[in-house]
Amino acid sequence: MFDHAKEALQYLLEPIGFMFYSSLYLPGTVLSLLSTGQFSTLLSPSAFKYAWFARFWAVFGPLTKQGPRETIAPLMKLAKGVVVEIGPGGGEWIDMYDKEKVTKIYGVEPNKDHHERLRKRVKELGLSDVYEIVPVGVEDLGTRWVQEGEVDSIVTVQCLCSVSNPKAMIKSLYGYLKPGGQWIVYEHVITHVGGLVAWYQWAIDFIWPHFLGGCSITRDSEKWLKETGTWSKVDLKQPDNESSYMVLPHVMGTLTK
């Protein structure tokens, strides 16, 4: 009984811990922007938010993959052929790709504050001839990089929670996927447990996006993915190692077009 209560308390405090650690990088971000003369970023709430998050995630991002690594790795290794990865950040997950299966990876990362670390990571892993950073949003992906029906695999790992218009992005990406192609998913989603957990998640989500780069933890991405088009197979579930009453639950798996 005591262990169960302790575990529940840990899940409730988890988002508070994330926000606390993020706040520690706020002063350093301000000083860095001041010292480099990036006053326009300081005066723009959205630009500052991304700069702050990039600074925080440069340190914390690699740490976050230690826990779910064993869960995510088998999914990432399913990616093959032409791959579109959304929101790779600093490349925390790209070492999990099977180099023998992929022919081209387009990393769609409009936040340029992540690009230096991402380039370094790509070079370290010997993916320079395969991995291309796409410095625009999904809405501009077709202007230069891929056309509809050309993509074998789409990878979204903890990014649908952060984009400004997730439903539109999901619909757009569905069009790029070729018949038989797979959408590989590991995402924050809204809890399906009612009562205190749902209320607490909803309350946390009022302030969470300000500390975590615009991420929202109450999006029903699983439902939106399923409804965006016709799938020949849907294999989505909550990770086996997650409790049903987590405040930061995920959905994982694949959808095949």
PDB file of C-alpha atoms in Angstrom:
ATOM      1  CA  MET A   1       0.000   0.000   0.000  1.00  0.00           C
ATOM      2  CA  PHE A   2       2.792   2.385   0.949  1.00  0.00           C
ATOM      3  CA  ASP A   3       4.753   1.597  -2.230  1.00  0.00           C
ATOM      4  CA  HIS A   4       1.661   2.221  -4.355  1.00  0.00           C
ATOM      5  CA  ALA A   5       1.064   5.612  -2.725  1.00  0.00           C
ATOM      6  CA  LYS A   6       4.738   6.526  -3.133  1.00  0.00           C
ATOM      7  CA  GLU A   7       4.628   5.663  -6.832  1.00  0.00           C
ATOM      8  CA  ALA A   8       1.457   7.711  -7.331  1.00  0.00           C
ATOM      9  CA  LEU A   9       3.052  10.712  -5.607  1.00  0.00           C
ATOM     10  CA  GLN A  10       6.110  10.375  -7.846  1.00  0.00           C
ATOM     11  CA  TYR A  11       3.931  10.522 -10.964  1.00  0.00           C
ATOM     12  CA  LEU A  12       2.098  13.588  -9.628  1.00  0.00           C
ATOM     13  CA  LEU A  13       5.360  15.400  -8.901  1.00  0.00           C
ATOM     14  CA  GLU A  14       7.063  14.474 -12.178  1.00  0.00           C
ATOM     15  CA  PRO A  15       5.805  17.483 -14.189  1.00  0.00           C
ATOM     16  CA  ILE A  16       6.679  19.820 -11.311  1.00  0.00           C
ATOM     17  CA  GLY A  17      10.233  18.493 -11.414  1.00  0.00           C
ATOM     18  CA  PHE A  18      10.514  19.063 -15.158  1.00  0.00           C
ATOM     19  CA  MET A  19       9.373  22.658 -14.826  1.00  0.00           C
ATOM     20  CA  PHE A  20      11.708  23.297 -11.904  1.00  0.00           C
ATOM     21  CA  TYR A  21      14.759  22.096 -13.830  1.00  0.00           C
ATOM     22  CA  SER A  22      13.692  24.126 -16.851  1.00  0.00           C
ATOM     23  CA  SER A  23      13.458  27.263 -14.715  1.00  0.00           C
ATOM     24  CA  LEU A  24      17.101  26.852 -13.695  1.00  0.00           C
ATOM     25  CA  TYR A  25      18.119  27.577 -17.300  1.00  0.00           C
ATOM     26  CA  LEU A  26      16.149  30.817 -17.498  1.00  0.00           C
ATOM     27  CA  PRO A  27      18.813  33.171 -16.023  1.00  0.00           C
ATOM     28  CA  GLY A  28      21.564  31.639 -18.165  1.00  0.00           C
ATOM     29  CA  THR A  29      19.488  32.102 -21.306  1.00  0.00           C
ATOM     30  CA  VAL A  30      18.942  35.784 -20.515  1.00  0.00           C
ATOM     31  CA  LEU A  31      22.654  36.355 -19.814  1.00  0.00           C
ATOM     32  CA  SER A  32      23.692  34.508 -22.966  1.00  0.00           C
ATOM     33  CA  LEU A  33      21.372  36.563 -25.171  1.00  0.00           C
ATOM     34  CA  LEU A  34      22.521  39.793 -23.543  1.00  0.00           C
ATOM     35  CA  SER A  35      26.212  38.951 -23.911  1.00  0.00           C
ATOM     36  CA  THR A  36      25.788  38.082 -27.601  1.00  0.00           C
ATOM     37  CA  GLY A  37      23.629  41.090 -28.378  1.00  0.00           C
ATOM     38  CA  GLN A  38      20.535  39.085 -29.342  1.00  0.00           C
ATOM     39  CA  PHE A  39      18.169  41.749 -28.083  1.00  0.00           C
ATOM     40  CA  SER A  40      15.458  40.979 -30.645  1.00  0.00           C
ATOM     41  CA  THR A  41      15.205  37.443 -29.232  1.00  0.00           C
ATOM     42  CA  LEU A  42      14.904  38.833 -25.723  1.00  0.00           C
ATOM     43  CA  LEU A  43      12.072  41.108 -26.799  1.00  0.00           C
ATOM     44  CA  SER A  44      10.142  38.384 -28.649  1.00  0.00           C
ATOM     45  CA  PRO A  45       8.226  36.046 -26.281  1.00  0.00           C
ATOM     46  CA  SER A  46       8.087  33.217 -28.836  1.00  0.00           C
ATOM     47  CA  ALA A  47      11.745  33.504 -29.893  1.00  0.00           C
ATOM     48  CA  PHE A  48      12.877  33.708 -26.283  1.00  0.00           C
ATOM     49  CA  LYS A  49      10.795  30.664 -25.374  1.00  0.00           C
ATOM     50  CA  TYR A  50      12.527  28.607 -28.067  1.00  0.00           C
ATOM     51  CA  ALA A  51      15.994  29.855 -27.084  1.00  0.00           C
ATOM     52  CA  TRP A  52      15.306  29.033 -23.430  1.00  0.00           C
ATOM     53  CA  PHE A  53      13.979  25.571 -24.256  1.00  0.00           C
ATOM     54  CA  ALA A  54      16.911  24.821 -26.583  1.00  0.00           C
ATOM     55  CA  ARG A  55      19.382  25.699 -23.815  1.00  0.00           C
ATOM     56  CA  PHE A  56      17.520  23.538 -21.301  1.00  0.00           C
ATOM     57  CA  TRP A  57      17.008  20.633 -23.705  1.00  0.00           C
ATOM     58  CA  ALA A  58      20.668  20.590 -24.782  1.00  0.00           C
ATOM     59  CA  VAL A  59      21.419  19.231 -21.317  1.00  0.00           C
ATOM     60  CA  PHE A  60      18.169  17.580 -20.313  1.00  0.00           C
ATOM     61  CA  GLY A  61      17.185  16.100 -23.684  1.00  0.00           C
ATOM     62  CA  PRO A  62      19.871  13.380 -23.701  1.00  0.00           C
ATOM     63  CA  LEU A  63      18.889  12.453 -20.151  1.00  0.00           C
ATOM     64  CA  THR A  64      15.252  11.927 -21.093  1.00  0.00           C
ATOM     65  CA  LYS A  65      16.061   9.087 -23.474  1.00  0.00           C
ATOM     66  CA  GLN A  66      17.702   6.962 -20.776  1.00  0.00           C
ATOM     67  CA  GLY A  67      14.362   5.824 -19.348  1.00  0.00           C
ATOM     68  CA  PRO A  68      12.305   5.189 -22.509  1.00  0.00           C
ATOM     69  CA  ARG A  69      15.272   4.134 -24.652  1.00  0.00           C
ATOM     70  CA  GLU A  70      14.417   0.434 -24.554  1.00  0.00           C
ATOM     71  CA  THR A  71      10.812   1.263 -25.469  1.00  0.00           C
ATOM     72  CA  ILE A  72      11.593   3.645 -28.316  1.00  0.00           C
ATOM     73  CA  ALA A  73      14.569   1.846 -29.890  1.00  0.00           C
ATOM     74  CA  PRO A  74      12.564  -1.039 -31.441  1.00  0.00           C
ATOM     75  CA  LEU A  75      10.153   1.497 -32.952  1.00  0.00           C
ATOM     76  CA  MET A  76      12.921   3.628 -34.458  1.00  0.00           C
ATOM     77  CA  LYS A  77      14.495   0.560 -36.035  1.00  0.00           C
ATOM     78  CA  LEU A  78      11.289   0.003 -38.023  1.00  0.00           C
ATOM     79  CA  ALA A  79      12.003   3.152 -40.038  1.00  0.00           C
ATOM     80  CA  LYS A  80      13.108   2.406 -43.588  1.00  0.00           C
ATOM     81  CA  GLY A  81      13.608   3.952 -47.006  1.00  0.00           C
ATOM     82  CA  VAL A  82      12.815   7.656 -47.170  1.00  0.00           C
ATOM     83  CA  VAL A  83      12.159   8.869 -43.627  1.00  0.00           C
ATOM     84  CA  VAL A  84      10.673  12.138 -42.404  1.00  0.00           C
ATOM     85  CA  GLU A  85      11.480  12.782 -38.739  1.00  0.00           C
ATOM     86  CA  ILE A  86       9.535  15.618 -37.130  1.00  0.00           C
ATOM     87  CA  GLY A  87      11.182  17.711 -34.435  1.00  0.00           C
ATOM     88  CA  PRO A  88      14.501  15.875 -33.968  1.00  0.00           C
ATOM     89  CA  GLY A  89      15.764  18.659 -31.684  1.00  0.00           C
ATOM     90  CA  GLY A  90      19.440  18.046 -30.998  1.00  0.00           C
ATOM     91  CA  GLY A  91      19.312  14.485 -32.346  1.00  0.00           C
ATOM     92  CA  GLU A  92      18.610  12.658 -29.097  1.00  0.00           C
ATOM     93  CA  TRP A  93      17.089   9.651 -30.859  1.00  0.00           C
ATOM     94  CA  ILE A  94      18.847   9.413 -34.226  1.00  0.00           C
ATOM     95  CA  ASP A  95      21.396   6.838 -33.073  1.00  0.00           C
ATOM     96  CA  MET A  96      18.505   4.356 -32.946  1.00  0.00           C
ATOM     97  CA  TYR A  97      17.972   4.235 -36.709  1.00  0.00           C
ATOM     98  CA  ASP A  98      19.013   1.081 -38.537  1.00  0.00           C
ATOM     99  CA  LYS A  99      21.513   2.437 -41.088  1.00  0.00           C
ATOM    100  CA  GLU A 100      20.980  -0.594 -43.293  1.00  0.00           C
ATOM    101  CA  LYS A 101      17.271   0.183 -43.712  1.00  0.00           C
ATOM    102  CA  VAL A 102      17.186   3.936 -44.301  1.00  0.00           C
ATOM    103  CA  THR A 103      18.195   5.614 -47.573  1.00  0.00           C
ATOM    104  CA  LYS A 104      17.387   9.215 -46.643  1.00  0.00           C
ATOM    105  CA  ILE A 105      16.254  10.969 -43.457  1.00  0.00           C
ATOM    106  CA  TYR A 106      14.744  14.445 -43.520  1.00  0.00           C
ATOM    107  CA  GLY A 107      14.877  15.955 -40.038  1.00  0.00           C
ATOM    108  CA  VAL A 108      12.210  18.662 -39.950  1.00  0.00           C
ATOM    109  CA  GLU A 109      13.437  21.115 -37.318  1.00  0.00           C
ATOM    110  CA  PRO A 110      12.346  24.759 -37.722  1.00  0.00           C
ATOM    111  CA  ASN A 111      13.931  25.761 -34.392  1.00  0.00           C
ATOM    112  CA  LYS A 112      17.393  26.833 -35.559  1.00  0.00           C
ATOM    113  CA  ASP A 113      18.654  26.901 -31.969  1.00  0.00           C
ATOM    114  CA  HIS A 114      18.868  23.087 -32.201  1.00  0.00           C
ATOM    115  CA  HIS A 115      20.719  22.921 -35.539  1.00  0.00           C
ATOM    116  CA  GLU A 116      24.301  23.137 -34.295  1.00  0.00           C
ATOM    117  CA  ARG A 117      23.869  20.218 -31.897  1.00  0.00           C
ATOM    118  CA  LEU A 118      21.905  18.254 -34.482  1.00  0.00           C
ATOM    119  CA  ARG A 119      24.629  18.676 -37.130  1.00  0.00           C
ATOM    120  CA  LYS A 120      27.261  17.587 -34.634  1.00  0.00           C
ATOM    121  CA  ARG A 121      25.214  14.532 -33.684  1.00  0.00           C
ATOM    122  CA  VAL A 122      24.645  13.576 -37.329  1.00  0.00           C
ATOM    123  CA  LYS A 123      28.389  13.807 -38.014  1.00  0.00           C
ATOM    124  CA  GLU A 124      29.306  11.795 -34.914  1.00  0.00           C
ATOM    125  CA  LEU A 125      27.006   8.970 -35.996  1.00  0.00           C
ATOM    126  CA  GLY A 126      28.282   8.903 -39.579  1.00  0.00           C
ATOM    127  CA  LEU A 127      24.925   9.929 -41.009  1.00  0.00           C
ATOM    128  CA  SER A 128      26.067  13.011 -42.928  1.00  0.00           C
ATOM    129  CA  ASP A 129      25.379  11.402 -46.311  1.00  0.00           C
ATOM    130  CA  VAL A 130      21.907  10.260 -45.232  1.00  0.00           C
ATOM    131  CA  TYR A 131      20.525  12.853 -42.796  1.00  0.00           C
ATOM    132  CA  GLU A 132      19.404  16.272 -44.051  1.00  0.00           C
ATOM    133  CA  ILE A 133      18.158  18.997 -41.728  1.00  0.00           C
ATOM    134  CA  VAL A 134      14.982  20.661 -43.010  1.00  0.00           C
ATOM    135  CA  PRO A 135      14.932  24.147 -41.430  1.00  0.00           C
ATOM    136  CA  VAL A 136      11.233  24.827 -42.076  1.00  0.00           C
ATOM    137  CA  GLY A 137       7.885  23.625 -40.803  1.00  0.00           C
ATOM    138  CA  VAL A 138       5.876  20.743 -42.245  1.00  0.00           C
ATOM    139  CA  GLU A 139       3.756  23.226 -44.209  1.00  0.00           C
ATOM    140  CA  ASP A 140       6.802  23.962 -46.412  1.00  0.00           C
ATOM    141  CA  LEU A 141       8.163  20.413 -46.634  1.00  0.00           C
ATOM    142  CA  GLY A 142       6.852  19.898 -50.162  1.00  0.00           C
ATOM    143  CA  THR A 143       8.474  23.024 -51.599  1.00  0.00           C
ATOM    144  CA  ARG A 144      11.862  21.336 -51.929  1.00  0.00           C
ATOM    145  CA  TRP A 145      12.331  18.090 -50.045  1.00  0.00           C
ATOM    146  CA  VAL A 146       9.571  15.488 -50.624  1.00  0.00           C
ATOM    147  CA  GLN A 147       6.306  15.252 -52.519  1.00  0.00           C
ATOM    148  CA  GLU A 148       3.043  13.557 -51.595  1.00  0.00           C
ATOM    149  CA  GLY A 149       3.150   9.768 -51.595  1.00  0.00           C
ATOM    150  CA  GLU A 150       6.981   9.577 -51.519  1.00  0.00           C
ATOM    151  CA  VAL A 151       7.706   8.840 -47.849  1.00  0.00           C
ATOM    152  CA  ASP A 152       8.204   5.323 -46.485  1.00  0.00           C
ATOM    153  CA  SER A 153       8.326   6.225 -42.788  1.00  0.00           C
ATOM    154  CA  ILE A 154       7.246   9.173 -40.653  1.00  0.00           C
ATOM    155  CA  VAL A 155       8.724   9.416 -37.163  1.00  0.00           C
ATOM    156  CA  THR A 156       7.199  11.571 -34.427  1.00  0.00           C
ATOM    157  CA  VAL A 157       8.791  11.233 -31.003  1.00  0.00           C
ATOM    158  CA  GLN A 158       7.434  13.655 -28.413  1.00  0.00           C
ATOM    159  CA  CYS A 159       6.822  16.433 -30.928  1.00  0.00           C
ATOM    160  CA  LEU A 160       3.084  16.476 -31.716  1.00  0.00           C
ATOM    161  CA  CYS A 161       2.623  17.901 -28.232  1.00  0.00           C
ATOM    162  CA  SER A 162       4.607  21.016 -29.211  1.00  0.00           C
ATOM    163  CA  VAL A 163       3.502  22.044 -32.710  1.00  0.00           C
ATOM    164  CA  SER A 164       1.106  24.972 -33.015  1.00  0.00           C
ATOM    165  CA  ASN A 165      -1.510  23.266 -35.202  1.00  0.00           C
ATOM    166  CA  PRO A 166      -1.209  19.503 -34.671  1.00  0.00           C
ATOM    167  CA  LYS A 167      -4.378  18.450 -36.517  1.00  0.00           C
ATOM    168  CA  ALA A 168      -3.341  20.293 -39.679  1.00  0.00           C
ATOM    169  CA  MET A 169       0.195  18.948 -39.460  1.00  0.00           C
ATOM    170  CA  ILE A 170      -0.998  15.371 -39.020  1.00  0.00           C
ATOM    171  CA  LYS A 171      -3.285  15.702 -42.050  1.00  0.00           C
ATOM    172  CA  SER A 172      -0.466  17.175 -44.148  1.00  0.00           C
ATOM    173  CA  LEU A 173       2.009  14.460 -43.169  1.00  0.00           C
ATOM    174  CA  TYR A 174      -0.495  11.719 -43.943  1.00  0.00           C
ATOM    175  CA  GLY A 175      -0.452  12.894 -47.562  1.00  0.00           C
ATOM    176  CA  TYR A 176       3.319  12.451 -47.834  1.00  0.00           C
ATOM    177  CA  LEU A 177       3.161   8.831 -46.679  1.00  0.00           C
ATOM    178  CA  LYS A 178       3.057   6.283 -49.500  1.00  0.00           C
ATOM    179  CA  PRO A 179       0.606   3.328 -49.449  1.00  0.00           C
ATOM    180  CA  GLY A 180       2.115   0.700 -47.148  1.00  0.00           C
ATOM    181  CA  GLY A 181       4.210   3.334 -45.390  1.00  0.00           C
ATOM    182  CA  GLN A 182       4.353   3.506 -41.603  1.00  0.00           C
ATOM    183  CA  TRP A 183       3.897   6.321 -39.111  1.00  0.00           C
ATOM    184  CA  ILE A 184       6.048   5.575 -36.043  1.00  0.00           C
ATOM    185  CA  VAL A 185       4.734   7.214 -32.878  1.00  0.00           C
ATOM    186  CA  TYR A 186       5.869   7.905 -29.314  1.00  0.00           C
ATOM    187  CA  GLU A 187       3.929  10.905 -28.005  1.00  0.00           C
ATOM    188  CA  HIS A 188       2.609  12.686 -24.925  1.00  0.00           C
ATOM    189  CA  VAL A 189      -1.183  12.364 -24.869  1.00  0.00           C
ATOM    190  CA  ILE A 190      -4.148  13.334 -22.753  1.00  0.00           C
ATOM    191  CA  THR A 191      -4.892  10.939 -19.919  1.00  0.00           C
ATOM    192  CA  HIS A 192      -7.910   8.686 -20.319  1.00  0.00           C
ATOM    193  CA  VAL A 193      -8.242   8.329 -16.562  1.00  0.00           C
ATOM    194  CA  GLY A 194     -10.890  10.621 -15.129  1.00  0.00           C
ATOM    195  CA  GLY A 195     -11.151  12.260 -11.737  1.00  0.00           C
ATOM    196  CA  LEU A 196      -8.138  13.719  -9.967  1.00  0.00           C
ATOM    197  CA  VAL A 197      -5.570  12.669 -12.587  1.00  0.00           C
ATOM    198  CA  ALA A 198      -7.468  14.342 -15.447  1.00  0.00           C
ATOM    199  CA  TRP A 199      -8.082  17.484 -13.395  1.00  0.00           C
ATOM    200  CA  TYR A 200      -4.443  17.669 -12.294  1.00  0.00           C
ATOM    201  CA  GLN A 201      -3.150  17.183 -15.844  1.00  0.00           C
ATOM    202  CA  TRP A 202      -5.483  19.905 -17.089  1.00  0.00           C
ATOM    203  CA  ALA A 203      -4.302  22.298 -14.334  1.00  0.00           C
ATOM    204  CA  ILE A 204      -0.606  21.571 -14.977  1.00  0.00           C
ATOM    205  CA  ASP A 205      -1.080  22.197 -18.692  1.00  0.00           C
ATOM    206  CA  PHE A 206      -1.875  25.854 -18.044  1.00  0.00           C
ATOM    207  CA  ILE A 207       1.767  26.539 -17.124  1.00  0.00           C
ATOM    208  CA  TRP A 208       3.649  23.532 -18.534  1.00  0.00           C
ATOM    209  CA  PRO A 209       3.929  24.887 -22.132  1.00  0.00           C
ATOM    210  CA  HIS A 210       5.722  28.018 -20.913  1.00  0.00           C
ATOM    211  CA  PHE A 211       8.501  25.933 -19.349  1.00  0.00           C
ATOM    212  CA  LEU A 212       8.734  23.170 -21.966  1.00  0.00           C
ATOM    213  CA  GLY A 213       8.965  24.938 -25.309  1.00  0.00           C
ATOM    214  CA  GLY A 214       5.237  25.075 -26.035  1.00  0.00           C
ATOM    215  CA  CYS A 215       4.580  21.397 -25.257  1.00  0.00           C
ATOM    216  CA  SER A 216       0.980  20.576 -24.276  1.00  0.00           C
ATOM    217  CA  ILE A 217       0.225  17.403 -22.332  1.00  0.00           C
ATOM    218  CA  THR A 218      -3.535  17.357 -22.944  1.00  0.00           C
ATOM    219  CA  ARG A 219      -3.636  16.696 -26.689  1.00  0.00           C
ATOM    220  CA  ASP A 220      -5.530  13.682 -27.982  1.00  0.00           C
ATOM    221  CA  SER A 221      -2.917  12.886 -30.635  1.00  0.00           C
ATOM    222  CA  GLU A 222      -3.872   9.208 -30.755  1.00  0.00           C
ATOM    223  CA  LYS A 223      -7.437  10.069 -31.783  1.00  0.00           C
ATOM    224  CA  TRP A 224      -6.284  12.660 -34.331  1.00  0.00           C
ATOM    225  CA  LEU A 225      -3.840  10.215 -35.912  1.00  0.00           C
ATOM    226  CA  LYS A 226      -6.456   7.496 -36.230  1.00  0.00           C
ATOM    227  CA  GLU A 227      -9.010   9.853 -37.770  1.00  0.00           C
ATOM    228  CA  THR A 228      -6.738  11.684 -40.226  1.00  0.00           C
ATOM    229  CA  GLY A 229      -7.140   9.116 -42.995  1.00  0.00           C
ATOM    230  CA  THR A 230      -7.543   5.471 -43.922  1.00  0.00           C
ATOM    231  CA  TRP A 231      -5.132   3.032 -42.274  1.00  0.00           C
ATOM    232  CA  SER A 232      -4.673  -0.624 -43.194  1.00  0.00           C
ATOM    233  CA  LYS A 233      -3.357  -1.346 -39.701  1.00  0.00           C
ATOM    234  CA  VAL A 234      -3.253   0.555 -36.406  1.00  0.00           C
ATOM    235  CA  ASP A 235      -1.091  -0.729 -33.556  1.00  0.00           C
ATOM    236  CA  LEU A 236      -1.055   1.895 -30.796  1.00  0.00           C
ATOM    237  CA  LYS A 237      -0.997   1.458 -27.031  1.00  0.00           C
ATOM    238  CA  GLN A 238       0.280   2.980 -23.808  1.00  0.00           C
ATOM    239  CA  PRO A 239       3.798   1.687 -22.983  1.00  0.00           C
ATOM    240  CA  ASP A 240       3.686  -1.403 -20.781  1.00  0.00           C
ATOM    241  CA  ASN A 241       5.939   0.195 -18.173  1.00  0.00           C
ATOM    242  CA  GLU A 242       3.601   3.166 -17.625  1.00  0.00           C
ATOM    243  CA  SER A 243       0.886   3.287 -15.007  1.00  0.00           C
ATOM    244  CA  SER A 244      -2.584   4.191 -16.228  1.00  0.00           C
ATOM    245  CA  TYR A 245      -2.693   7.146 -13.812  1.00  0.00           C
ATOM    246  CA  MET A 246       0.463   8.886 -15.070  1.00  0.00           C
ATOM    247  CA  VAL A 247       0.162  12.651 -15.505  1.00  0.00           C
ATOM    248  CA  LEU A 248       2.557  12.468 -18.475  1.00  0.00           C
ATOM    249  CA  PRO A 249       1.311   9.358 -20.307  1.00  0.00           C
ATOM    250  CA  HIS A 250       2.388   8.358 -23.800  1.00  0.00           C
ATOM    251  CA  VAL A 251       1.002   6.505 -26.760  1.00  0.00           C
ATOM    252  CA  MET A 252       3.371   4.379 -28.831  1.00  0.00           C
ATOM    253  CA  GLY A 253       3.302   2.140 -31.865  1.00  0.00           C
ATOM    254  CA  THR A 254       2.682   2.337 -35.607  1.00  0.00           C
ATOM    255  CA  LEU A 255      -0.001   3.185 -38.128  1.00  0.00           C
ATOM    256  CA  THR A 256       0.280   1.654 -41.599  1.00  0.00           C
ATOM    257  CA  LYS A 257      -1.286   3.399 -44.597  1.00  0.00           C
TER     258      LYS A 257
END
